[in-house]
PDB file of C-alpha atoms in Angstrom:
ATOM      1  CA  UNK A   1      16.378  10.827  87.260  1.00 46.00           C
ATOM      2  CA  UNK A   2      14.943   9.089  90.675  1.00 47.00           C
ATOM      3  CA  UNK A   3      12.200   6.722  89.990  1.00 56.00           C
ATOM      4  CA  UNK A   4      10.057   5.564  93.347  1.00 58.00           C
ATOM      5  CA  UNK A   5      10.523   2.335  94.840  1.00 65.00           C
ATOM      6  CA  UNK A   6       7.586   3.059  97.346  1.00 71.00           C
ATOM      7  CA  UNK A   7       4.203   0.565  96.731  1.00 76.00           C
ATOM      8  CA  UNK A   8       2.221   2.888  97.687  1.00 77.00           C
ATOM      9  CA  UNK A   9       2.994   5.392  95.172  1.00 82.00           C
ATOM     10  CA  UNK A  10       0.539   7.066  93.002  1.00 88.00           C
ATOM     11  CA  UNK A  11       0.882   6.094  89.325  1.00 91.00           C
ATOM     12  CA  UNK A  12       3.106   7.857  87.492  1.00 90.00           C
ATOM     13  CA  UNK A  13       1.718  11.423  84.758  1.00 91.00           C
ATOM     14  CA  UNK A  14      -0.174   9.946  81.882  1.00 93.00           C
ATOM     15  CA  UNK A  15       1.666   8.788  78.529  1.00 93.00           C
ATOM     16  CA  UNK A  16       0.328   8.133  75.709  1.00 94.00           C
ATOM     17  CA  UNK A  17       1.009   4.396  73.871  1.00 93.00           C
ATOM     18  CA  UNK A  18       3.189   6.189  71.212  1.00 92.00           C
ATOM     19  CA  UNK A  19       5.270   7.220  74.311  1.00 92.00           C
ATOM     20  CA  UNK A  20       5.695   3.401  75.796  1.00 91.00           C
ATOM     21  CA  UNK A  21       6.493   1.920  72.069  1.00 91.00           C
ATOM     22  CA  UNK A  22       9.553   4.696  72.648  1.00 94.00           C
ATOM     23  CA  UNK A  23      10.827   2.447  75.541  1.00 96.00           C
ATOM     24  CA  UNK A  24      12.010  -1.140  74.077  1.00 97.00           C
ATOM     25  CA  UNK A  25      11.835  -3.943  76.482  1.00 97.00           C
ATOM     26  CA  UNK A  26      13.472  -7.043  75.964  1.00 98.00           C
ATOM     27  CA  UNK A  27      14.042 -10.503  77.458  1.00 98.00           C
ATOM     28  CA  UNK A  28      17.323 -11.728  77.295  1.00 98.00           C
ATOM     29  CA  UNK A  29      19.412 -14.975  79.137  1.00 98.00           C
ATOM     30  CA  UNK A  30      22.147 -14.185  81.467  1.00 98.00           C
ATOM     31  CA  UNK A  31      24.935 -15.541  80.078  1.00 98.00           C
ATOM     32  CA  UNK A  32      27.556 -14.627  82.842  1.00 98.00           C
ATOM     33  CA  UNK A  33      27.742 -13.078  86.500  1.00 98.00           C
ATOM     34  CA  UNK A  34      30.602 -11.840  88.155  1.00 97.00           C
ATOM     35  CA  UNK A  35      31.136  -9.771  91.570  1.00 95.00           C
ATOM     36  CA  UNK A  36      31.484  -5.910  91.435  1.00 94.00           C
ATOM     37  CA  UNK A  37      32.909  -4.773  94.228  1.00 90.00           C
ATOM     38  CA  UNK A  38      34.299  -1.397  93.399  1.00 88.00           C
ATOM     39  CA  UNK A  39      30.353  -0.127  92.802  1.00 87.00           C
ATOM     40  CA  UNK A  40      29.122   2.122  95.558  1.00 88.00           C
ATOM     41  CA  UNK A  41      26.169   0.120  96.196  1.00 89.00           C
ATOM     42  CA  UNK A  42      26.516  -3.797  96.234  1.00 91.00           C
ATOM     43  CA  UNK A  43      25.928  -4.596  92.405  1.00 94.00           C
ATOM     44  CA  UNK A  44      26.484  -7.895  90.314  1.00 97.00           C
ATOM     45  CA  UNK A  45      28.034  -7.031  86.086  1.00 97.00           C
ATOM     46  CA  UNK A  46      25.566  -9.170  83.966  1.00 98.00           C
ATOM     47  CA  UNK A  47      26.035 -10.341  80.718  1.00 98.00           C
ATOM     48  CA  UNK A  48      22.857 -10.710  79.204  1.00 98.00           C
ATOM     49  CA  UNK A  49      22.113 -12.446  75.646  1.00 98.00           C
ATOM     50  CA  UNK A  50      19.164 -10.507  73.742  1.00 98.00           C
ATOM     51  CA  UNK A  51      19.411 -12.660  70.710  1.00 98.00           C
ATOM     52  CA  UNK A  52      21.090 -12.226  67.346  1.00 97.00           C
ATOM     53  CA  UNK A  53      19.795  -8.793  66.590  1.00 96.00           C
ATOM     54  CA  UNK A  54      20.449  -7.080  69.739  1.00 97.00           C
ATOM     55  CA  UNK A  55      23.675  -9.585  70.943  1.00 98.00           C
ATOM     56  CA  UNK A  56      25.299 -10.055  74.305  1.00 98.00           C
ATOM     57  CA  UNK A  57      24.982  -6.770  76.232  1.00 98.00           C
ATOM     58  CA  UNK A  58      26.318  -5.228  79.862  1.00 98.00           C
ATOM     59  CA  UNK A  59      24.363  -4.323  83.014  1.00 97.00           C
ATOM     60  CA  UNK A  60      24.903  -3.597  86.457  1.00 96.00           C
ATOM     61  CA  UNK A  61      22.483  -4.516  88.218  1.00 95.00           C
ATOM     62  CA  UNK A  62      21.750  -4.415  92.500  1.00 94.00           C
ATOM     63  CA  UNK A  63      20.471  -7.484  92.982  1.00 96.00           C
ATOM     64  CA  UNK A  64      23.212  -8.798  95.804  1.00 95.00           C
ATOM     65  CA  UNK A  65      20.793  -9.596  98.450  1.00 94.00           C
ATOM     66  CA  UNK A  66      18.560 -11.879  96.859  1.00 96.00           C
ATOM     67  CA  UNK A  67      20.258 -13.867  94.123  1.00 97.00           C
ATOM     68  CA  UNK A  68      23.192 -16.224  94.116  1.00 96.00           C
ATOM     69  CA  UNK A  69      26.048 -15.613  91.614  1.00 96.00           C
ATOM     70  CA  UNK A  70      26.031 -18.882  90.307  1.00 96.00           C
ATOM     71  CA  UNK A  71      22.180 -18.817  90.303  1.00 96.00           C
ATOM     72  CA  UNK A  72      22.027 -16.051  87.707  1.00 98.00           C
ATOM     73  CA  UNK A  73      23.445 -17.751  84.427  1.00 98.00           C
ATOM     74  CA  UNK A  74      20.906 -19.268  82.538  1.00 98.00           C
ATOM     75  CA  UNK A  75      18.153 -17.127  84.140  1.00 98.00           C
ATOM     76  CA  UNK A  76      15.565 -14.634  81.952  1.00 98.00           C
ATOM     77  CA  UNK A  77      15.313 -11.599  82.467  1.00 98.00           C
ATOM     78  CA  UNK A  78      13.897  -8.024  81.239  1.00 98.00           C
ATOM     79  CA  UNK A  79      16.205  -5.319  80.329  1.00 98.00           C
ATOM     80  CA  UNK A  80      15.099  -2.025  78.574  1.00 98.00           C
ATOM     81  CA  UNK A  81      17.620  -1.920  76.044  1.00 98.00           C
ATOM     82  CA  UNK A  82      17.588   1.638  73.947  1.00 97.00           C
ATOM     83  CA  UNK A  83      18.918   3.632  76.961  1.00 94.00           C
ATOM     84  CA  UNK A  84      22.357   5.353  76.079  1.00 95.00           C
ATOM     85  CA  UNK A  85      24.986   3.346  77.512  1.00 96.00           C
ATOM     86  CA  UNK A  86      25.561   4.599  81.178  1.00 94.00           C
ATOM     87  CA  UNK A  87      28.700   4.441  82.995  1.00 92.00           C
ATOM     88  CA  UNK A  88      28.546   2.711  86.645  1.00 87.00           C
ATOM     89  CA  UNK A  89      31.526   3.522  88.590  1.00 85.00           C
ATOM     90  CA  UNK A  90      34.643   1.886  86.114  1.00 88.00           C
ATOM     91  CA  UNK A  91      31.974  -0.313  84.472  1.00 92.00           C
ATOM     92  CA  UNK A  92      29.672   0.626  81.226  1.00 94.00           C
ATOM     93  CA  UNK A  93      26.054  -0.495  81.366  1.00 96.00           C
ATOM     94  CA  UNK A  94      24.398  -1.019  77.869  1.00 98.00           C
ATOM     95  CA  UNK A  95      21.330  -1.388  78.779  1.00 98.00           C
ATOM     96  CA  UNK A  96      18.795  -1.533  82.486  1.00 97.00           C
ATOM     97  CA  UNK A  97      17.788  -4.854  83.874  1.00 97.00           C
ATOM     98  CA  UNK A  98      14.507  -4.094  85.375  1.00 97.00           C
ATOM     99  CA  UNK A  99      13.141  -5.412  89.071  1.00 97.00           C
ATOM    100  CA  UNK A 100      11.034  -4.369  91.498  1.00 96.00           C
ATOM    101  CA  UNK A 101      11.384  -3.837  94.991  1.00 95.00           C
ATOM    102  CA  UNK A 102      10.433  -6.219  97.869  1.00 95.00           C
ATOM    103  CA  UNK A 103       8.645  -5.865 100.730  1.00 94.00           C
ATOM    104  CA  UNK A 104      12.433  -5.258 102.315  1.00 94.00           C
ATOM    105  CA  UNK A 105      13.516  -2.753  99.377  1.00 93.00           C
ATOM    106  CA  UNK A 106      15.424  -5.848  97.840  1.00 94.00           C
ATOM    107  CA  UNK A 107      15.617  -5.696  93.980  1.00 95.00           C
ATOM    108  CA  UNK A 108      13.461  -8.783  92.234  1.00 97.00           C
ATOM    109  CA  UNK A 109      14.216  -9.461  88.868  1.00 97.00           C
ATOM    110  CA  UNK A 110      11.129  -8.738  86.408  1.00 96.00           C
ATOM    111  CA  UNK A 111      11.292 -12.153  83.858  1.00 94.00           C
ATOM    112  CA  UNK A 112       8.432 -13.673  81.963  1.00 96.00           C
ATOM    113  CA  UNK A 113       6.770 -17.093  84.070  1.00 95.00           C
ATOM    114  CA  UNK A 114       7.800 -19.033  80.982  1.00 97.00           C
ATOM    115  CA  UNK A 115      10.463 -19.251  78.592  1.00 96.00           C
ATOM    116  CA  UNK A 116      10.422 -16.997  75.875  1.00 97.00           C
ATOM    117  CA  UNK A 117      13.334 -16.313  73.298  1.00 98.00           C
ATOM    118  CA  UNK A 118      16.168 -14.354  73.931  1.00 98.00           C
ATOM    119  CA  UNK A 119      15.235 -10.348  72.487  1.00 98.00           C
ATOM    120  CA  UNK A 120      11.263 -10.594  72.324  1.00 97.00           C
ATOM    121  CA  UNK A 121       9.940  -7.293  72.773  1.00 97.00           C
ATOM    122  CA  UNK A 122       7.323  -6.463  75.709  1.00 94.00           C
ATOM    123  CA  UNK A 123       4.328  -5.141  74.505  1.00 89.00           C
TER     124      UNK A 123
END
């Protein structure tokens, strides 16, 4: 599946809202970061906490050029989280922490401008 980075994309074919209620976005709290450096593009392993009826879950995520290891725990952030689990090199990711791209093609986390708790569901 390649999905476009590019701004100045067109949107994507029409859905209909039965279609996004298929895809189930949560916010969850990093709970731990650690280096990956066997992934073929610079990646950080996340832990991420959606709450007690989703739990701790695993992502990969290529965030490397603009966020601190240390600067992740404790930060929010949007995962979709009903994806098969999808292996990443020697590392399984449970679910797909979502960003967008810069100006510079850097990922930048997607996370709600407020706290909100750990697995509420975008809507």
């Amino acid at each position: 599946m390649h999905v476009n980075h590019d701004a100045d994309a067109g949107a994507a074919p029409e859905i209909n809202f039965d279609d996004f209620l298929k895809v189930d976005i949560r916010i969850g709290t990093i709970v731990e970061a650690e280096p990956y450096p066997e992934a073929r593009k610079p990646a950080f392993k996340l832990k991420i906490d959606f709450g007690p009826a989703i739990g701790v879950k695993k992502s990969s995520a290529q965030i490397v050029d603009r966020y601190a290891l240390d600067a992740l725990p404790g930060r929010q952030v949007a995962a979709v989280v009903n994806f098969p689990p999808r292996q990443i090199g020697k590392y399984m990711s449970e679910v797909l922490t979502l960003g967008f791209a810069d100006a510079d093609g850097a990922v930048i986390l997607f996370a709600p401008d407020r706290p909100v708790p750990d697995g509420s569901r975008l809507f």
